[in-house]
Tab-separated table of C-alpha atoms in Angstrom:
chain	number	residue	atom	x	y	z
A	11	UNK	CA	-38.415	-28.941	16.196
A	12	UNK	CA	-37.152	-25.374	16.295
A	13	UNK	CA	-33.788	-24.185	15.040
A	14	UNK	CA	-32.175	-23.865	18.486
A	15	UNK	CA	-33.144	-27.447	19.438
A	16	UNK	CA	-31.768	-28.669	16.114
A	17	UNK	CA	-28.550	-26.763	16.761
A	18	UNK	CA	-28.142	-28.373	20.216
A	19	UNK	CA	-28.671	-31.824	18.705
A	20	UNK	CA	-26.037	-31.022	16.090
A	21	UNK	CA	-23.545	-29.982	18.780
A	22	UNK	CA	-24.177	-33.193	20.731
A	23	UNK	CA	-23.675	-35.264	17.594
A	24	UNK	CA	-20.406	-33.511	16.783
A	25	UNK	CA	-19.146	-33.755	20.371
A	26	UNK	CA	-19.475	-37.536	20.303
A	27	UNK	CA	-16.448	-37.662	17.971
A	28	UNK	CA	-14.350	-34.709	19.129
A	29	UNK	CA	-11.125	-35.806	17.442
A	30	UNK	CA	-12.872	-36.475	14.130
A	31	UNK	CA	-14.704	-33.167	14.287
A	32	UNK	CA	-11.473	-31.323	15.128
A	33	UNK	CA	-9.571	-32.919	12.253
A	34	UNK	CA	-12.474	-32.120	9.908
A	35	UNK	CA	-12.335	-28.458	10.934
A	36	UNK	CA	-8.578	-28.308	10.454
A	37	UNK	CA	-8.898	-27.761	6.707
A	38	UNK	CA	-11.272	-24.830	7.259
A	39	UNK	CA	-9.039	-23.402	10.001
A	40	UNK	CA	-5.960	-23.472	7.768
A	41	UNK	CA	-7.881	-22.172	4.749
A	42	UNK	CA	-9.536	-19.228	6.497
A	43	UNK	CA	-6.343	-18.447	8.427
A	44	UNK	CA	-4.278	-18.430	5.232
A	45	UNK	CA	-6.764	-16.166	3.444
A	46	UNK	CA	-6.858	-13.726	6.388
A	47	UNK	CA	-3.038	-13.635	6.622
A	48	UNK	CA	-2.472	-13.280	2.844
A	49	UNK	CA	-5.081	-10.553	2.421
A	50	UNK	CA	-3.665	-8.799	5.504
A	51	UNK	CA	-0.160	-8.815	4.003
A	52	UNK	CA	-1.465	-7.508	0.675
A	53	UNK	CA	-3.518	-4.739	2.279
A	54	UNK	CA	-0.590	-3.821	4.507
A	55	UNK	CA	1.679	-3.513	1.479
A	56	UNK	CA	-0.903	-1.369	-0.305
A	57	UNK	CA	-1.302	0.933	2.722
A	58	UNK	CA	2.478	1.199	3.013
A	59	UNK	CA	2.764	2.214	-0.659
A	60	UNK	CA	0.055	4.847	-0.224
A	61	UNK	CA	1.801	6.234	2.857
A	62	UNK	CA	5.140	6.415	1.048
A	63	UNK	CA	3.603	8.197	-1.942
A	64	UNK	CA	1.797	10.637	0.390
A	65	UNK	CA	5.122	11.151	2.158
A	66	UNK	CA	6.598	12.536	-1.071
A	67	UNK	CA	4.283	15.535	-1.122
A	68	UNK	CA	0.847	16.979	-1.855
A	69	UNK	CA	-0.572	15.696	-5.182
A	70	UNK	CA	2.914	15.810	-6.612
A	71	UNK	CA	4.231	15.677	-10.125
A	72	UNK	CA	7.858	15.806	-11.184
A	73	UNK	CA	9.236	17.342	-14.331
A	74	UNK	CA	12.636	16.219	-15.613
A	75	UNK	CA	14.636	17.558	-18.480
A	76	UNK	CA	15.699	14.870	-20.892
A	77	UNK	CA	14.067	12.170	-22.970
A	78	UNK	CA	15.825	13.938	-25.820
A	79	UNK	CA	16.538	12.246	-29.129
A	80	UNK	CA	19.781	13.600	-30.552
A	81	UNK	CA	21.278	11.957	-33.602
A	82	UNK	CA	19.127	8.911	-33.010
A	83	UNK	CA	20.286	8.557	-29.382
A	84	UNK	CA	17.604	8.918	-26.724
A	85	UNK	CA	18.628	10.449	-23.401
A	86	UNK	CA	17.210	9.738	-19.965
A	87	UNK	CA	16.093	12.072	-17.198
A	88	UNK	CA	18.404	15.060	-16.772
A	89	UNK	CA	20.432	14.189	-19.862
A	90	UNK	CA	19.726	17.479	-21.598
A	91	UNK	CA	19.434	21.121	-20.621
A	92	UNK	CA	15.977	21.790	-21.961
A	93	UNK	CA	14.272	23.306	-18.927
A	94	UNK	CA	14.672	26.874	-17.728
A	95	UNK	CA	13.349	28.651	-14.628
A	96	UNK	CA	11.038	30.601	-16.939
A	97	UNK	CA	9.447	27.311	-18.071
A	98	UNK	CA	8.566	26.426	-14.489
A	99	UNK	CA	7.271	29.928	-13.728
A	100	UNK	CA	5.062	29.668	-16.827
A	101	UNK	CA	3.782	26.259	-15.664
A	102	UNK	CA	2.700	27.748	-12.343
A	103	UNK	CA	1.106	30.806	-13.915
A	104	UNK	CA	-0.576	29.303	-16.990
A	105	UNK	CA	-1.705	25.820	-15.902
A	106	UNK	CA	-4.971	26.127	-13.916
A	107	UNK	CA	-4.581	22.635	-12.374
A	108	UNK	CA	-1.183	23.548	-10.892
A	109	UNK	CA	-1.200	24.934	-7.357
A	110	UNK	CA	2.537	25.535	-6.819
A	111	UNK	CA	5.780	24.849	-8.655
A	112	UNK	CA	9.470	25.001	-7.864
A	113	UNK	CA	12.467	24.588	-10.184
A	114	UNK	CA	15.012	22.051	-8.932
A	115	UNK	CA	18.777	21.958	-9.309
A	116	UNK	CA	20.808	19.025	-7.977
A	117	UNK	CA	24.415	19.040	-6.841
A	118	UNK	CA	26.774	16.980	-4.760
A	119	UNK	CA	29.568	18.057	-2.494
A	120	UNK	CA	31.105	17.932	0.914
A	121	UNK	CA	29.551	19.697	3.895
A	122	UNK	CA	31.912	21.049	6.531
A	123	UNK	CA	31.207	22.504	9.966
A	124	UNK	CA	34.200	23.115	12.249
A	125	UNK	CA	36.283	19.955	12.177
A	126	UNK	CA	33.321	17.831	11.067
A	127	UNK	CA	32.573	16.922	7.449
A	128	UNK	CA	29.731	15.062	5.850
A	129	UNK	CA	28.579	14.047	2.358
A	130	UNK	CA	24.775	14.065	2.242
A	131	UNK	CA	23.440	10.934	0.532
A	132	UNK	CA	20.450	12.834	-0.907
A	133	UNK	CA	22.767	15.579	-2.123
A	134	UNK	CA	22.324	19.333	-2.296
A	135	UNK	CA	18.933	20.405	-3.608
A	136	UNK	CA	18.198	23.789	-5.104
A	137	UNK	CA	14.524	24.812	-4.888
A	138	UNK	CA	12.436	27.908	-4.204
A	139	UNK	CA	10.524	29.054	-1.142
A	140	UNK	CA	7.502	26.827	-1.974
A	141	UNK	CA	9.382	23.612	-1.254
A	142	UNK	CA	7.779	23.015	2.217
A	143	UNK	CA	4.280	23.440	0.745
A	144	UNK	CA	4.832	21.190	-2.269
A	145	UNK	CA	6.632	18.436	-0.362
A	146	UNK	CA	4.400	18.765	2.754
A	147	UNK	CA	7.638	19.022	4.711
A	148	UNK	CA	7.528	21.641	7.494
A	149	UNK	CA	10.510	23.197	9.217
A	150	UNK	CA	11.140	21.859	12.730
A	151	UNK	CA	13.287	24.779	13.931
A	152	UNK	CA	14.239	28.125	12.459
A	153	UNK	CA	12.565	29.021	9.175
A	154	UNK	CA	12.698	28.262	5.459
A	155	UNK	CA	14.467	30.694	3.148
A	156	UNK	CA	12.339	33.416	1.530
A	157	UNK	CA	11.450	34.543	-1.991
A	158	UNK	CA	13.956	37.375	-1.503
A	159	UNK	CA	16.706	34.836	-0.729
A	160	UNK	CA	15.861	33.057	-3.990
A	161	UNK	CA	15.782	36.301	-5.971
A	162	UNK	CA	19.142	37.432	-4.547
A	163	UNK	CA	20.800	33.995	-4.760
A	164	UNK	CA	21.579	34.241	-1.056
A	165	UNK	CA	23.954	31.833	0.637
A	166	UNK	CA	21.429	30.413	3.048
A	167	UNK	CA	20.429	26.793	3.533
A	168	UNK	CA	17.988	24.539	5.353
A	169	UNK	CA	19.313	21.171	6.455
A	170	UNK	CA	17.717	17.789	7.071
A	171	UNK	CA	17.717	16.086	10.454
A	172	UNK	CA	20.420	13.563	9.513
A	173	UNK	CA	22.805	16.354	8.517
A	174	UNK	CA	21.989	18.238	11.720
A	175	UNK	CA	22.642	15.137	13.854
A	176	UNK	CA	25.962	14.375	12.174
A	177	UNK	CA	27.434	17.876	11.921
A	178	UNK	CA	25.842	19.767	14.808
A	179	UNK	CA	25.542	17.165	17.558
A	180	UNK	CA	24.854	19.033	20.795
A	181	UNK	CA	24.641	22.425	19.020
A	182	UNK	CA	21.759	24.405	17.554
A	183	UNK	CA	22.420	24.518	13.775
A	184	UNK	CA	20.254	27.598	13.187
A	185	UNK	CA	22.464	30.644	12.714
A	186	UNK	CA	25.643	28.598	12.254
A	187	UNK	CA	27.816	28.800	9.154
A	188	UNK	CA	28.026	25.610	7.106
A	189	UNK	CA	30.489	25.237	4.248
A	190	UNK	CA	28.799	23.671	1.220
A	191	UNK	CA	31.122	22.794	-1.661
A	192	UNK	CA	33.616	25.072	0.115
A	193	UNK	CA	31.219	28.042	0.104
A	194	UNK	CA	29.932	29.497	3.392
A	195	UNK	CA	26.163	29.191	3.920
A	196	UNK	CA	24.129	30.401	6.868
A	197	UNK	CA	21.815	27.710	8.250
A	198	UNK	CA	18.350	29.278	8.630
A	199	UNK	CA	16.333	26.191	9.504
A	200	UNK	CA	16.177	22.458	10.134
A	201	UNK	CA	13.513	20.359	8.423
A	202	UNK	CA	11.317	17.968	10.378
A	203	UNK	CA	12.139	14.274	10.063
A	204	UNK	CA	10.746	12.722	6.871
A	205	UNK	CA	12.301	9.250	6.989
A	206	UNK	CA	13.297	7.055	4.038
A	207	UNK	CA	11.545	7.323	0.680
A	208	UNK	CA	9.988	4.419	-1.243
A	209	UNK	CA	13.453	3.405	-2.449
A	210	UNK	CA	14.884	3.341	1.075
A	211	UNK	CA	16.931	6.524	0.622
A	212	UNK	CA	17.218	8.765	3.686
A	213	UNK	CA	15.333	11.951	2.755
A	214	UNK	CA	16.626	13.707	5.883
A	215	UNK	CA	20.222	13.461	4.665
A	216	UNK	CA	20.024	16.578	2.513
A	217	UNK	CA	20.751	20.287	2.263
A	218	UNK	CA	18.242	22.660	0.648
A	219	UNK	CA	19.490	25.912	-0.899
A	220	UNK	CA	17.853	28.507	-3.214
A	221	UNK	CA	17.961	27.137	-6.755
A	222	UNK	CA	19.394	30.416	-8.006
A	223	UNK	CA	22.330	30.014	-5.610
A	224	UNK	CA	22.907	26.485	-6.852
A	225	UNK	CA	22.764	27.711	-10.443
A	226	UNK	CA	24.983	30.759	-10.167
A	227	UNK	CA	27.389	30.046	-7.311
A	228	UNK	CA	27.780	26.274	-7.358
A	229	UNK	CA	27.301	24.983	-10.904
A	230	UNK	CA	27.422	28.127	-13.067
A	231	UNK	CA	24.488	27.101	-15.213
A	232	UNK	CA	21.373	28.863	-16.494
A	233	UNK	CA	19.098	25.856	-16.916
A	234	UNK	CA	17.408	23.780	-14.202
A	235	UNK	CA	17.389	20.007	-13.863
A	236	UNK	CA	13.642	19.731	-13.291
A	237	UNK	CA	10.773	20.850	-11.112
A	238	UNK	CA	8.450	19.669	-8.402
A	239	UNK	CA	4.794	20.487	-8.915
A	240	UNK	CA	1.764	20.382	-6.629
A	241	UNK	CA	-1.635	19.978	-8.289
A	242	UNK	CA	-4.753	21.622	-6.848
A	243	UNK	CA	-6.149	18.181	-5.888
A	244	UNK	CA	-5.379	14.492	-6.255
A	245	UNK	CA	-7.954	14.133	-9.023
A	246	UNK	CA	-6.441	17.116	-10.862
A	247	UNK	CA	-2.982	15.545	-11.227
A	248	UNK	CA	-3.825	13.979	-14.594
A	249	UNK	CA	-5.260	17.284	-15.865
A	250	UNK	CA	-2.161	19.079	-14.598
A	251	UNK	CA	0.062	16.533	-16.377
A	252	UNK	CA	-1.648	17.242	-19.703
A	253	UNK	CA	-1.626	21.014	-19.225
A	254	UNK	CA	2.097	20.993	-18.354
A	255	UNK	CA	2.941	18.785	-21.323
A	256	UNK	CA	0.972	20.968	-23.752
A	257	UNK	CA	2.491	24.171	-22.366
A	258	UNK	CA	6.096	22.948	-22.421
A	259	UNK	CA	5.733	21.552	-25.946
A	260	UNK	CA	4.396	24.945	-27.021
A	261	UNK	CA	7.212	26.832	-25.256
A	262	UNK	CA	9.876	24.508	-26.688
A	263	UNK	CA	8.332	24.863	-30.177
A	264	UNK	CA	8.067	21.118	-30.676
A	265	UNK	CA	6.246	20.018	-33.808
A	266	UNK	CA	3.654	17.251	-33.842
A	267	UNK	CA	6.181	14.628	-34.991
A	268	UNK	CA	8.816	15.595	-32.398
A	269	UNK	CA	9.093	13.811	-29.084
A	270	UNK	CA	9.017	15.641	-25.769
A	271	UNK	CA	12.411	16.946	-24.605
A	272	UNK	CA	11.184	16.653	-21.019
A	273	UNK	CA	9.364	14.095	-18.898
A	274	UNK	CA	6.391	14.664	-16.621
A	275	UNK	CA	5.979	11.966	-13.980
A	276	UNK	CA	2.653	11.797	-12.197
A	277	UNK	CA	3.154	10.178	-8.781
A	278	UNK	CA	-0.568	9.396	-8.580
A	279	UNK	CA	-0.069	7.247	-11.658
A	280	UNK	CA	2.890	5.557	-9.981
A	281	UNK	CA	0.803	4.933	-6.850
A	282	UNK	CA	-2.038	3.440	-8.894
A	283	UNK	CA	0.367	1.138	-10.740
A	284	UNK	CA	1.923	0.018	-7.456
A	285	UNK	CA	-1.506	-0.547	-5.928
A	286	UNK	CA	-2.626	-2.510	-8.957
A	287	UNK	CA	0.434	-4.754	-8.680
A	288	UNK	CA	-0.164	-5.190	-4.958
A	289	UNK	CA	-3.828	-6.003	-5.584
A	290	UNK	CA	-2.942	-8.644	-8.186
A	291	UNK	CA	-0.479	-10.281	-5.785
A	292	UNK	CA	-3.049	-10.183	-2.961
A	293	UNK	CA	-5.727	-11.803	-5.114
A	294	UNK	CA	-3.244	-14.433	-6.317
A	295	UNK	CA	-2.161	-15.327	-2.780
A	296	UNK	CA	-5.767	-15.329	-1.533
A	297	UNK	CA	-6.779	-17.606	-4.418
A	298	UNK	CA	-4.007	-20.044	-3.555
A	299	UNK	CA	-5.063	-19.960	0.102
A	300	UNK	CA	-8.682	-20.434	-1.006
A	301	UNK	CA	-7.768	-23.865	-2.354
A	302	UNK	CA	-7.309	-24.920	1.287
A	303	UNK	CA	-10.914	-23.909	1.911
A	304	UNK	CA	-12.039	-26.090	-0.983
A	305	UNK	CA	-10.096	-29.027	0.453
A	306	UNK	CA	-11.591	-28.316	3.872
A	307	UNK	CA	-15.083	-28.296	2.399
A	308	UNK	CA	-14.503	-31.663	0.720
A	309	UNK	CA	-13.346	-32.989	4.098
A	310	UNK	CA	-16.595	-31.808	5.689
A	311	UNK	CA	-18.687	-33.489	3.000
A	312	UNK	CA	-16.738	-36.735	3.426
A	313	UNK	CA	-17.208	-36.789	7.210
A	314	UNK	CA	-20.900	-35.915	6.908
A	315	UNK	CA	-21.437	-38.801	4.474
A	316	UNK	CA	-19.746	-41.131	6.985
A	317	UNK	CA	-21.973	-39.695	9.731
A	318	UNK	CA	-25.118	-40.328	7.677
A	319	UNK	CA	-24.054	-43.944	7.134
A	320	UNK	CA	-23.249	-44.453	10.830
A	321	UNK	CA	-26.566	-42.953	11.946
A	322	UNK	CA	-28.846	-44.570	9.371
A	323	UNK	CA	-30.729	-46.580	12.036
A	324	UNK	CA	-31.132	-43.408	14.182
A	325	UNK	CA	-32.564	-41.627	11.157
A	326	UNK	CA	-35.002	-44.517	10.593
A	327	UNK	CA	-36.204	-44.379	14.217
A	328	UNK	CA	-36.752	-40.618	14.028
A	329	UNK	CA	-38.726	-40.985	10.811
A	330	UNK	CA	-40.766	-43.826	12.342
A	331	UNK	CA	-41.880	-41.624	15.246
A	332	UNK	CA	-42.904	-38.784	12.912
A	333	UNK	CA	-39.846	-36.763	11.964
A	334	UNK	CA	-40.230	-35.205	8.518
A	335	UNK	CA	-37.522	-35.433	5.883
A	336	UNK	CA	-37.110	-31.643	6.066
A	337	UNK	CA	-36.179	-31.884	9.756
A	338	UNK	CA	-33.601	-34.622	9.005
A	339	UNK	CA	-32.132	-32.526	6.182
A	340	UNK	CA	-32.001	-29.445	8.404
A	341	UNK	CA	-30.259	-31.315	11.220
A	342	UNK	CA	-27.400	-32.591	9.043
A	343	UNK	CA	-27.131	-29.255	7.274
A	344	UNK	CA	-26.774	-27.461	10.613
A	345	UNK	CA	-24.125	-29.964	11.707
A	346	UNK	CA	-22.173	-29.202	8.532
A	347	UNK	CA	-22.560	-25.423	8.943
A	348	UNK	CA	-21.553	-25.660	12.627
A	349	UNK	CA	-18.375	-27.510	11.688
A	350	UNK	CA	-17.561	-24.920	9.033
A	351	UNK	CA	-18.379	-21.820	11.102
A	352	UNK	CA	-16.506	-22.995	14.219
A	353	UNK	CA	-13.558	-23.821	11.947
A	354	UNK	CA	-13.895	-20.392	10.333
A	355	UNK	CA	-13.848	-18.552	13.678
A	356	UNK	CA	-10.782	-20.503	14.800
A	357	UNK	CA	-9.253	-19.807	11.380
A	358	UNK	CA	-9.781	-16.055	11.845
A	359	UNK	CA	-7.944	-16.223	15.177
A	360	UNK	CA	-5.190	-18.240	13.495
A	361	UNK	CA	-4.939	-15.765	10.605
A	362	UNK	CA	-4.835	-12.705	12.874
A	363	UNK	CA	-2.176	-14.370	15.018
A	364	UNK	CA	-0.138	-15.323	11.952
A	365	UNK	CA	-0.345	-11.735	10.633
A	366	UNK	CA	0.906	-10.348	13.951
A	367	UNK	CA	3.805	-12.840	14.037
A	368	UNK	CA	4.757	-12.059	10.411
A	369	UNK	CA	4.625	-8.327	11.100
A	370	UNK	CA	6.780	-8.662	14.241
A	371	UNK	CA	9.358	-11.107	12.914
A	372	UNK	CA	9.716	-10.034	9.263
A	373	UNK	CA	8.783	-6.348	9.669
A	374	UNK	CA	6.222	-6.697	6.892
A	375	UNK	CA	3.320	-4.242	7.181
A	376	UNK	CA	0.010	-6.071	7.622
A	377	UNK	CA	-3.494	-4.654	7.761
A	378	UNK	CA	-6.583	-6.703	8.649
A	379	UNK	CA	-9.838	-4.912	7.967
A	380	UNK	CA	-13.230	-5.903	9.440
A	381	UNK	CA	-14.547	-6.631	5.946
A	382	UNK	CA	-11.981	-9.459	5.615
A	383	UNK	CA	-13.214	-11.073	8.842
A	384	UNK	CA	-16.872	-10.625	7.869
A	385	UNK	CA	-16.205	-12.127	4.419
A	386	UNK	CA	-14.426	-15.096	6.011
A	387	UNK	CA	-17.425	-15.860	8.241
A	388	UNK	CA	-19.830	-15.619	5.296
A	389	UNK	CA	-17.561	-17.829	3.193
A	390	UNK	CA	-17.386	-20.398	6.001
A	391	UNK	CA	-21.209	-20.549	6.117
A	392	UNK	CA	-21.339	-20.986	2.342
A	393	UNK	CA	-18.780	-23.808	2.525
A	394	UNK	CA	-20.897	-25.517	5.207
A	395	UNK	CA	-24.071	-25.170	3.134
A	396	UNK	CA	-22.425	-26.105	-0.169
A	397	UNK	CA	-20.583	-29.190	1.025
A	398	UNK	CA	-23.171	-30.281	3.595
A	399	UNK	CA	-26.205	-30.175	1.363
A	400	UNK	CA	-25.573	-33.463	-0.454
A	401	UNK	CA	-25.081	-35.556	2.738
A	402	UNK	CA	-28.129	-33.839	4.313
A	403	UNK	CA	-30.218	-34.547	1.201
A	404	UNK	CA	-29.060	-38.164	1.208
A	405	UNK	CA	-30.080	-38.567	4.879
A	406	UNK	CA	-33.491	-36.958	4.247
A	407	UNK	CA	-34.208	-39.221	1.274
A	408	UNK	CA	-33.660	-42.493	3.174
A	409	UNK	CA	-36.575	-44.912	3.252
A	410	UNK	CA	-37.667	-45.352	6.924
A	411	UNK	CA	-38.146	-49.167	6.558
A	412	UNK	CA	-34.733	-49.657	4.964
A	413	UNK	CA	-33.159	-47.346	7.538
A	414	UNK	CA	-34.630	-49.342	10.442
A	415	UNK	CA	-33.313	-52.577	8.918
A	416	UNK	CA	-29.784	-51.111	8.540
A	417	UNK	CA	-27.204	-52.827	10.770
């Protein structure tokens, strides 16, 4: 008897007890569906993290002043004035793995245009002309300020979309005069919309000015609060981190037993840590959901054992007219695999549907990749083979005489 004929016999046998077959498949349906949904949620979270990190900029690293140890007291980011513009210029010029660098100066203050005022939640940021390149953040209208503006500490600014919407509704901001901390600034451009960062903060609610202007005309300082760095490639970020650390330690004349008076944060490292956490959670959830598959497989084995007992006389008749034990074993094995695979396919539909509902109702990002569906089908086949083999072997090993006598 060929495989197709055996498969048709298996379908007829299963269709005789539709309710029992359906209930047997339920465990597989729930198990596969749960695995698909859990893996989809985990992969969606991982993709979301990657997108948010990419949204921060091109192969970015941040340098912060701080981490100082003064009188036994350690300071956090920005707690000391250990970075100068010359440090950041040296980083760009002397670190081969660094593509571009910009000093950063942070300030807060009220923004006023006409009778409108606004306090940007992301504050006032002082940078240089390489900000759009490092942050991968193009200008939507107008232009970004130039190297000459930075050199001359010009009172020019580029604003985010949120600031433009709240202060210049119905007007073109470019060319207008905006008062920043009570100083007049000419708006030269509006940045494209960037959206919230990984902490939910609105990145578009900001004003960008030359860092020299922020230093000299807003805060009256000579140091900078930090820097944003772009490495030459994603794989070069770790090399860049080491080169920057070595260079700044050398420039700050730190001895071997002295701690860094600055902090270099590699966002690739942050992304990898976040992905690792997401991966652990995904594997944990998938493992828990996999227990349902195990329970479903046990259900299949139980039903197949009942089926063998119920059809003992049928097995005896088939053996009496010449059926080999291999054919009997194959028939019950195919019945078991059919139950498992049909349950697996329905489980995939259930899992995809559940992922869509979760994404729509809870706004959780989900991502279902073809490899997840392929793995679910393969796993369903393995469950059918693994839990159907014992009942099939038991049916094939029956003695024909005893089977014919079975009532």
